[in-house]
Every structure is written in C-alpha cells, then in structure tokens.
C-alpha cells in the first residue's frame, strides 16, 4: 500500500491482495516501528545503523542500512501526517520506547498494536485515492509475466469466482510478506505462504539468504501465536519441566532478558534434552509471582490471549510456550531502490520491484531486530513505489499474449481438479511443518538437513497424488490452500538447501555441527537459483561493508 | 464428542442453504476456528470460510455461533456448546452469503467509504516533524482505532436488519475516529453529514454492536460520542421526536433479542420507565448465564448491572 500511494501520484495502480488490504499480517505487529527521532532520549541514525548491523551479525549490506535508517524519521512523520495514530509524549510528540537489540528507546508505537495502526492508516489513504488506486481484494496472484527480460504483469484469479485474468502492467511491485507457514509453530498468518517469493523463483529469479529464519522464544504452545517480550520484560520466569529457571545455565546475567535467538535456543535445548514440561515440547512462562493485580495492570492483553486462545489464565497457571518461526530475513533480492536484481552484480530485472518481508535488500542480515521490519516495509515500500513510478513513466504499455499466460494457470487448476489421489493434503501439510520445525528449526545440522530435504522432496511427490474434494469455482478455498501448500513445499526445500550449505552459525541460523561464525568462508549472501528439472543451485553474493567491520556479536 | 451444526450454502450446486452436522472431538484448548479447520481438513474440504491471522487481529473469521456474531479464532470451542454438546454455526448476518460462511462485504466497505475515512486537514503538514497531539487527545481515538473491520457489529445490528440505508456501526465507529481526532479539521462538515438520515440518529441504541465487538472499538459508545460532538457543534435539527422513537424501538428490540443492559447507561436521561423495563432483562440474562463468556466483558457487564441497579434503588 505504501508503494501504491507513491505510484498513484502520477499513474493508475491496481492493488491486489488475496485477503483484504486491512487484513494483511502487518496488522499483527505489536511492538513498534524504529526511527531515531530522539523524542525520549538523544538518538542518531548512526547508532540505529550500528545496532541494525550488529543485530544482523554483520551480514547486512551497510550501504542499504545507511539509507534505510536515514530515511526512517521522515517515513514516520509521513505516516503521522497521513493520520496514523501514535502514542504520545506529554508534550504531544510521538512517544518512543526501548526494544530488544536497540541501544536507545527508538520504537514508535501505537499502544500494543503498531502494525495495525500503520496498516489501517495506509488503507485509509488508499481509500482516499480510490480514483487512481483500484483495489482487488481476494484476488490471488499466481505468476509473473516476463517477456524479453522485462516484467509485463501478473496472472491472477478471483477467489470468489475462480476466473483467471492477466493484469498487464508497466511495472509490478511485490509486497507479499513472509513465509513462516512452512513451520509447524509460527507467529505468521495462514496467508503467509511464500506465493510471492515462489512466483519470482519460478521465473528464474534467485532467492537470497533463505536460510535465515528468526525464531521467537515466546510462541503460545501449539498455536505459535506471539506473546510479546513484555511478559519477560515484566519479570516472567522461564521454567523447564523440572521447575528450574533454566536461563541460569545459558545467560546467567541477563537470564530471561537475553536476546531472542539465545533464549529460543536455550528453550529448545531444554526441550531436546527431555526437560520440556511432562517431557513434551514446551516449557513454562510463569507470571504467577507477579500477582493478579500487576498482571492486570501491565499485561492485560497477554492474559486475555492465554484465556481466549488456549484457555490458560496466567494469573493462576503458567503459560505453555515454545520457540516459534517469526520472521523471514531472506527473500527476493533487491537493490536499495527496491528494484529486483537477479545476480551478484546487481543486474536488474526491468519492471519488477519488491519490498517488505518478501524482499531481501538486505538490511536485516542474519537476524532482524524487533521494530525494524515495519520500518523496512514502509521505507522500501515507498522506494519501490517511487522506482516503479519512474520506470513506468518511460516505458511503453505491454501487449502480452494473455491467453497463453492464462492457459498456464488454468492448467494448474485443471491438474489439481483432476487429482484422484488418496493422499490427504492435511497430512502432507502437517508433515512438512513437522519436518521443518524438527530438522530445520532453531538447531540444524548436516544430518538432519539432509534428511529434511529428502523428506520434503518425497512430500512433493505425494503432493501430486492428493485427494481433492472441492472442484467448484465459487470461493474454493481448498484449491488455494493446495496451491499455497505447493509453494511452501518448494520454499521448505529452498530454506533447508541454503541452510545445509551454510556451514557456520550466524544470527538466526544455528548449526550444531558448526557452532561458530566463520567470516573467512561465509561472510556472503546466498542466492538459490532454480535449475532445469526442478533442481536448485547455490551461488553467493558479497556483503557490502562500509562503516563497520565484522566484530563479535556479544550482548 | 461435540456436534458442529454448520449452515451450508453453495449456489453452484443447490440454491437453498441447509444445515450439516459434523461430529468432532474438540482437542484441549482448541478455538472454534481450530475446530472448523479440522472439519475442513479432515472431513469436508469444500467447506468455505475466511481466516488468516488466527489471533483476533485481521478480522477475517467473523461468523455466527448460536445466533451471535463472534471471531472464530478468539473463542474456545467448548465454551460454545449447548447442553446437548452442539454449536450452530452460520454466516454473518445483514450481508449476502456467497458460499457457506463467506458473505459479501461490499456494502460494508461501501459504507465505510462513505464516511470519508481518512484524515482531512487544510493546513500543510509541518516539515520534518510530527503534528502534535496530547496523550489525552490520543485517548479520544484510542478505542475506536482498535477496530479490525470484522463486520461482527454490522452482522448483528438491529437497525440494519430493517434499514439498508443505515451506515451501520463499523462505519460510524470509523467516523468517530476522525470526528474526534484533534488533527482533523473537518469536524463540523463530518457531524453535519453524519446527522443526515442513515447516520447517527438512526441508531436504535440497542447496543448489540457493543456486545459483539471483539475489540474496545464498541461502536455504540462511539456513536454517542459523535452525537455529543454534533450537539456541541450545534447540529441538532433532527433529534427530538426521532430520538424518542428510536428509543422505543430499541427497548422492543432489546426485549425480543434478550439483550443486556448496556443501552441503559445511555438512555438513563431519556426514559426512566424504559430503564426499569430493561433492568430485569439484564438480570434474567445473568441468572441464566447468558452473558457471553468473554472474561473481561462479563466483568464489565456485572459491574454495570450492579451499578445501574444501585442507581435505580436510590
Ligand atoms: C505477530 C507478529 C508481530 C510482529 N511485530 C513486529 C513489530 O512489533 N515491529 C516490526 O517492525 N515488525 C514486527 N513483525 C514483523 C512485521 O510485521 C512484518 O515483517 C511486516 O509487517 C511484513 O509486511 P509486508 O507488507 O511485507 O507483508 P504482509 O503485511 O504480510 O502483507 C502481505 C500481503 O501480500 C498479500 N499476498 C501474499 N501472497 C499473495 C498472493 N499469492 N496473491 C495475492 N496477494 C498475496 C497478502 O494478502 C497481504 O495482503 C511482526 C510479525 C508478526 C507475525
Ligand atoms: S446500538 Fe445502534 S449501531 Fe449498534 S447495533 Fe444497535 S442500532 Fe446498530
Ligand atoms: S467495531 Fe468492532 S465489531 Fe465492528 S467491525 Fe470494528 S472490530 Fe468488528
Ligand atoms: S483469523 Fe484473523 S481475526 Fe480470526
């Protein structure tokens, strides 16, 4: 939406989403959006830059980070001018608070629903500009149209009627979000299924840094729903099955307040050692000692979440939690202007742009800091929009062979409808998620990753023999779930393939068989390309280092 | 074993809707959405409904359970079962069904669009900084900005049932978001527009929308706030008789729908007799345990009932 608002200044835009614009998963972001406004304490873009690079374990492209943090204050002001509501300081400025990994209080927030506030403010602007932005809600994007090395549009279908159409466009911007749904336990929405990154990949575009997935330490047991860090911040204890505060062993000083990846690994170690609660794969977040009054005062939302979603009242019982797949650092490679690039040299694919979680600029490197991704989505959303506008103004209207493009997607539909198999898609999906969580999750090693790839590939075979019940056209959500599952199976393979190749531990990627960072051999981005016959090929891309030489990441 | 009695509808196959029963063992801690997913994924893949975030923030999964709109992902399934272990699931009301639990949101969004749901200012925004707004001013729009556009209020609104032209609770809550935003400069124009037929004064004060809203947005309270601003701004050529009328309608509607006591609070200054009629309804509901099982809401309700009762006794 941020990109569309940029483009609509001069050209018409079709804004397409498989949900409704106000239902994108950005709405779930609670904590805040980072910018060095310095409203509550002195701050500077230099410090924001350093924190981001250190947090990313030195895999961020520093030229991009620099422009990104410099752009931050202005995009926040723009959001505010658009009408976005922010919590305020007593003198009426945008309030800011501290957040993990940031050395200054620089998270601008709107109570505990920052993403929701931004999403709705952008949607309001889209409604305001309805003359030049036409919204296609509940339309599904299937593939890119690429002719003569140029992006010419997308092939889409109307979820409501099943009709397949081609949208011809001078420029296409993807903002299709993350792909945490490949994992069993995730904070991501059901819609976060890798369709965008896969559409790019299927057009021959590589995916960058796919191995880097951030796991958050406090996902609600089985549901994965996020419990904000506030619960630990307020003094919650993490207890294993023996009732021990196990963080003592892993981070004796910071205990429960250690960085996300460290806490997530500590939890997983306990669970793997059989010290989960009742030997199961969760541990306890205990808030009872805070007392009901304090919980009600400071953490009412969290209490309500537990009651609504898993029927546990944290004032009376400890909350069952486990590490949960939260954010995808990797994605479609772009330059710092939001243009998609297809190789290590930065060659652009004309007419194709990407921003947000589906893109990899890369500002987050190997690990994203909290509150930096909403910022990523607005900064690069705006930039991708501006680049797309400039490009589109100087390019002729495409004339795509629509029927050929449509036929491709229709044949995918036909293929699915004709499946007479006996495999249950539910089983395949569950197995994939299970395999990914257990073999390509918080801890990884060569043996598990190799098995993981084999198992995922065998699921890909079974996928073709699934049992389809709904063969109608009308609002056929089963059909879309099957297509999404196909995308995720491929994405799962790409993630584990890239993870196997990275024989080091960095940021969100931890290899038990290579527990140290290795700058000599792995200070580079990975690019996974598709090859003939469904294979994968790995290439690398250098990291841009300007101001900060890699140093050890300690907190 | 629980029974999910789901209203099915697929005009591609059969023009009339029908109910289908699915038996399911509810897993421990499962939400209604979890159960419906299980039904779709293990029993009948053709069942259609919307969902995405499964954490009560995207507003996709609105549907009716036992006649009342709720978010399927926000409610523990077993809390919805009647004494025979059955829960009846239907699509949201006041919107046209498309297939099974999926309804057409177009009129809903058209109405939201009608209230000019975006900030309007005439002064240029300050360069390189924010417009200021005090924490108190922020608080005036804090609740309404929690709306997730789920349509639950729209589904169960009594006025909409009989009057298609009514903007409806969600659009009006959205309007309050700007009427009360200290940064917006079109307050008078807005309240004038909102005071026309189809606007705030057509609300019958039944407070059904407050009951159904999964968030603090609670449209009826927002509608009252717009009314206050409208009166302050001198836009009051259209209340009076109309107001009284809507009140009467509301009491009837509330009685019929067995609604609780929230409207009382707002009506106190209009009609004492009406108030007295309403209180027992609330109490009867309480005794029957019919207050919906959202924890914080129940607490509010109990307090409200007690307070009103106390006030009346004085
Ligand atoms: C629970 C949670 C809390 C978070 N908290 C924070 C926080 O406090 N601060 C922070 O900075 N970040 C936070 N994040 C991360 C941040 O919210 C996301 O990275 C960011 O919002 C992603 O935005 P996006 O625009 O890229 O994608 P999304 O908002 O996910 O939007 C993707 C859009 O693409 C559409 N789409 C996808 N595939 C298709 C298709 N095939 N056809 C048509 N449309 C399609 C979807 O419908 C959707 O509209 C959080 C994330 C989660 C899950
Ligand atoms: S209080 Fe008004 S807006 Fe709310 S449901 Fe009743 S009639 Fe509709
Ligand atoms: S006001 Fe409440 S019930 Fe109505 S759409 Fe908004 S969140 Fe949903
Ligand atoms: S699935 Fe998003 S509100 Fe229920």
mmCIF file of N, CA and C in Angstrom, chain A residues 406-452:
data_model
loop_
_atom_site.group_PDB
_atom_site.id
_atom_site.type_symbol
_atom_site.label_atom_id
_atom_site.label_comp_id
_atom_site.label_asym_id
_atom_site.label_seq_id
_atom_site.Cartn_x
_atom_site.Cartn_y
_atom_site.Cartn_z
ATOM 1 N N UNK A 406 -2.842 -17.195 -19.382
ATOM 2 C CA UNK A 406 -3.992 -17.740 -18.645
ATOM 3 C C UNK A 406 -3.991 -19.256 -18.677
ATOM 4 N N UNK A 407 -3.685 -19.787 -19.865
ATOM 5 C CA UNK A 407 -3.720 -21.237 -20.007
ATOM 6 C C UNK A 407 -2.806 -21.913 -19.003
ATOM 7 N N UNK A 408 -1.665 -21.272 -18.769
ATOM 8 C CA UNK A 408 -0.729 -21.872 -17.821
ATOM 9 C C UNK A 408 -1.366 -22.046 -16.450
ATOM 10 N N UNK A 409 -2.033 -20.998 -15.981
ATOM 11 C CA UNK A 409 -2.636 -21.085 -14.651
ATOM 12 C C UNK A 409 -3.855 -22.002 -14.671
ATOM 13 N N UNK A 410 -4.631 -21.895 -15.747
ATOM 14 C CA UNK A 410 -5.799 -22.776 -15.836
ATOM 15 C C UNK A 410 -5.378 -24.239 -15.833
ATOM 16 N N UNK A 411 -4.241 -24.515 -16.428
ATOM 17 C CA UNK A 411 -3.823 -25.914 -16.449
ATOM 18 C C UNK A 411 -3.393 -26.367 -15.056
ATOM 19 N N UNK A 412 -2.904 -25.435 -14.248
ATOM 20 C CA UNK A 412 -2.607 -25.791 -12.854
ATOM 21 C C UNK A 412 -3.919 -26.149 -12.142
ATOM 22 N N UNK A 413 -4.940 -25.332 -12.352
ATOM 23 C CA UNK A 413 -6.256 -25.625 -11.761
ATOM 24 C C UNK A 413 -6.728 -27.011 -12.212
ATOM 25 N N UNK A 414 -6.693 -27.216 -13.531
ATOM 26 C CA UNK A 414 -7.170 -28.480 -14.088
ATOM 27 C C UNK A 414 -6.419 -29.643 -13.475
ATOM 28 N N UNK A 415 -5.108 -29.475 -13.412
ATOM 29 C CA UNK A 415 -4.269 -30.542 -12.868
ATOM 30 C C UNK A 415 -4.726 -30.891 -11.446
ATOM 31 N N UNK A 416 -4.982 -29.866 -10.651
ATOM 32 C CA UNK A 416 -5.401 -30.119 -9.270
ATOM 33 C C UNK A 416 -6.780 -30.776 -9.243
ATOM 34 N N UNK A 417 -7.688 -30.235 -10.054
ATOM 35 C CA UNK A 417 -9.045 -30.799 -10.052
ATOM 36 C C UNK A 417 -9.055 -32.255 -10.499
ATOM 37 N N UNK A 418 -8.107 -32.621 -11.344
ATOM 38 C CA UNK A 418 -8.118 -33.994 -11.862
ATOM 39 C C UNK A 418 -7.471 -35.001 -10.932
ATOM 40 N N UNK A 419 -6.854 -34.490 -9.876
ATOM 41 C CA UNK A 419 -6.176 -35.438 -8.993
ATOM 42 C C UNK A 419 -7.204 -36.365 -8.354
ATOM 43 N N UNK A 420 -6.969 -37.641 -8.514
ATOM 44 C CA UNK A 420 -7.902 -38.615 -7.934
ATOM 45 C C UNK A 420 -7.200 -39.348 -6.804
ATOM 46 N N UNK A 421 -6.140 -38.746 -6.296
ATOM 47 C CA UNK A 421 -5.295 -39.452 -5.335
ATOM 48 C C UNK A 421 -5.967 -39.722 -4.008
ATOM 49 N N UNK A 422 -5.220 -40.370 -3.143
ATOM 50 C CA UNK A 422 -5.776 -40.707 -1.846
ATOM 51 C C UNK A 422 -5.018 -40.003 -0.728
ATOM 52 N N UNK A 423 -3.945 -39.285 -1.069
ATOM 53 C CA UNK A 423 -3.166 -38.609 -0.032
ATOM 54 C C UNK A 423 -3.959 -37.435 0.540
ATOM 55 N N UNK A 424 -3.855 -37.289 1.859
ATOM 56 C CA UNK A 424 -4.560 -36.162 2.466
ATOM 57 C C UNK A 424 -3.637 -34.939 2.488
ATOM 58 N N UNK A 425 -4.119 -33.820 1.953
ATOM 59 C CA UNK A 425 -3.306 -32.602 1.973
ATOM 60 C C UNK A 425 -3.029 -32.149 3.391
ATOM 61 N N UNK A 426 -3.961 -32.442 4.254
ATOM 62 C CA UNK A 426 -3.752 -32.084 5.650
ATOM 63 C C UNK A 426 -2.543 -32.820 6.216
ATOM 64 N N UNK A 427 -2.446 -34.123 5.896
ATOM 65 C CA UNK A 427 -1.293 -34.895 6.378
ATOM 66 C C UNK A 427 0.002 -34.345 5.790
ATOM 67 N N UNK A 428 -0.038 -34.058 4.494
ATOM 68 C CA UNK A 428 1.188 -33.572 3.851
ATOM 69 C C UNK A 428 1.616 -32.253 4.489
ATOM 70 N N UNK A 429 0.654 -31.378 4.692
ATOM 71 C CA UNK A 429 0.978 -30.084 5.292
ATOM 72 C C UNK A 429 1.541 -30.269 6.704
ATOM 73 N N UNK A 430 0.874 -31.101 7.486
ATOM 74 C CA UNK A 430 1.360 -31.316 8.849
ATOM 75 C C UNK A 430 2.750 -31.927 8.867
ATOM 76 N N UNK A 431 2.963 -32.873 7.965
ATOM 77 C CA UNK A 431 4.290 -33.500 7.939
ATOM 78 C C UNK A 431 5.365 -32.491 7.549
ATOM 79 N N UNK A 432 5.065 -31.671 6.560
ATOM 80 C CA UNK A 432 6.041 -30.656 6.149
ATOM 81 C C UNK A 432 6.408 -29.753 7.321
ATOM 82 N N UNK A 433 5.386 -29.279 8.019
ATOM 83 C CA UNK A 433 5.616 -28.332 9.099
ATOM 84 C C UNK A 433 6.430 -29.000 10.210
ATOM 85 N N UNK A 434 6.058 -30.249 10.478
ATOM 86 C CA UNK A 434 6.745 -31.009 11.490
ATOM 87 C C UNK A 434 8.215 -31.227 11.116
ATOM 88 N N UNK A 435 8.429 -31.633 9.886
ATOM 89 C CA UNK A 435 9.789 -31.888 9.418
ATOM 90 C C UNK A 435 10.620 -30.616 9.507
ATOM 91 N N UNK A 436 10.059 -29.505 9.078
ATOM 92 C CA UNK A 436 10.809 -28.248 9.082
ATOM 93 C C UNK A 436 11.133 -27.818 10.509
ATOM 94 N N UNK A 437 10.143 -27.908 11.390
ATOM 95 C CA UNK A 437 10.394 -27.484 12.765
ATOM 96 C C UNK A 437 11.460 -28.355 13.424
ATOM 97 N N UNK A 438 11.442 -29.637 13.141
ATOM 98 C CA UNK A 438 12.382 -30.524 13.833
ATOM 99 C C UNK A 438 13.735 -30.668 13.155
ATOM 100 N N UNK A 439 13.811 -30.389 11.880
ATOM 101 C CA UNK A 439 15.089 -30.579 11.199
ATOM 102 C C UNK A 439 15.721 -29.289 10.712
ATOM 103 N N UNK A 440 14.922 -28.250 10.586
ATOM 104 C CA UNK A 440 15.442 -27.013 10.013
ATOM 105 C C UNK A 440 15.007 -25.851 10.897
ATOM 106 N N UNK A 441 14.897 -26.146 12.204
ATOM 107 C CA UNK A 441 14.367 -25.144 13.124
ATOM 108 C C UNK A 441 15.464 -24.385 13.846
ATOM 109 N N UNK A 442 15.304 -24.267 15.156
ATOM 110 C CA UNK A 442 16.239 -23.498 15.969
ATOM 111 C C UNK A 442 17.652 -24.071 15.868
ATOM 112 N N UNK A 443 17.747 -25.399 15.927
ATOM 113 C CA UNK A 443 19.047 -26.067 15.756
ATOM 114 C C UNK A 443 19.048 -26.855 14.463
ATOM 115 N N UNK A 444 20.157 -26.780 13.763
ATOM 116 C CA UNK A 444 20.258 -27.509 12.499
ATOM 117 C C UNK A 444 21.600 -28.227 12.452
ATOM 118 N N UNK A 445 21.673 -29.345 11.745
ATOM 119 C CA UNK A 445 22.977 -29.940 11.443
ATOM 120 C C UNK A 445 22.876 -30.698 10.133
ATOM 121 N N UNK A 446 24.036 -31.104 9.612
ATOM 122 C CA UNK A 446 24.073 -31.681 8.262
ATOM 123 C C UNK A 446 23.143 -32.880 8.150
ATOM 124 N N UNK A 447 23.190 -33.740 9.154
ATOM 125 C CA UNK A 447 22.412 -34.963 9.075
ATOM 126 C C UNK A 447 20.906 -34.657 8.976
ATOM 127 N N UNK A 448 20.440 -33.809 9.893
ATOM 128 C CA UNK A 448 19.009 -33.501 9.881
ATOM 129 C C UNK A 448 18.598 -32.754 8.621
ATOM 130 N N UNK A 449 19.460 -31.848 8.170
ATOM 131 C CA UNK A 449 19.097 -31.070 6.991
ATOM 132 C C UNK A 449 19.039 -31.958 5.746
ATOM 133 N N UNK A 450 19.959 -32.898 5.664
ATOM 134 C CA UNK A 450 19.941 -33.800 4.506
ATOM 135 C C UNK A 450 18.649 -34.615 4.514
ATOM 136 N N UNK A 451 18.323 -35.133 5.686
ATOM 137 C CA UNK A 451 17.056 -35.879 5.797
ATOM 138 C C UNK A 451 15.872 -34.996 5.469
ATOM 139 N N UNK A 452 15.972 -33.780 5.941
ATOM 140 C CA UNK A 452 14.879 -32.827 5.758
ATOM 141 C C UNK A 452 14.606 -32.649 4.263
#
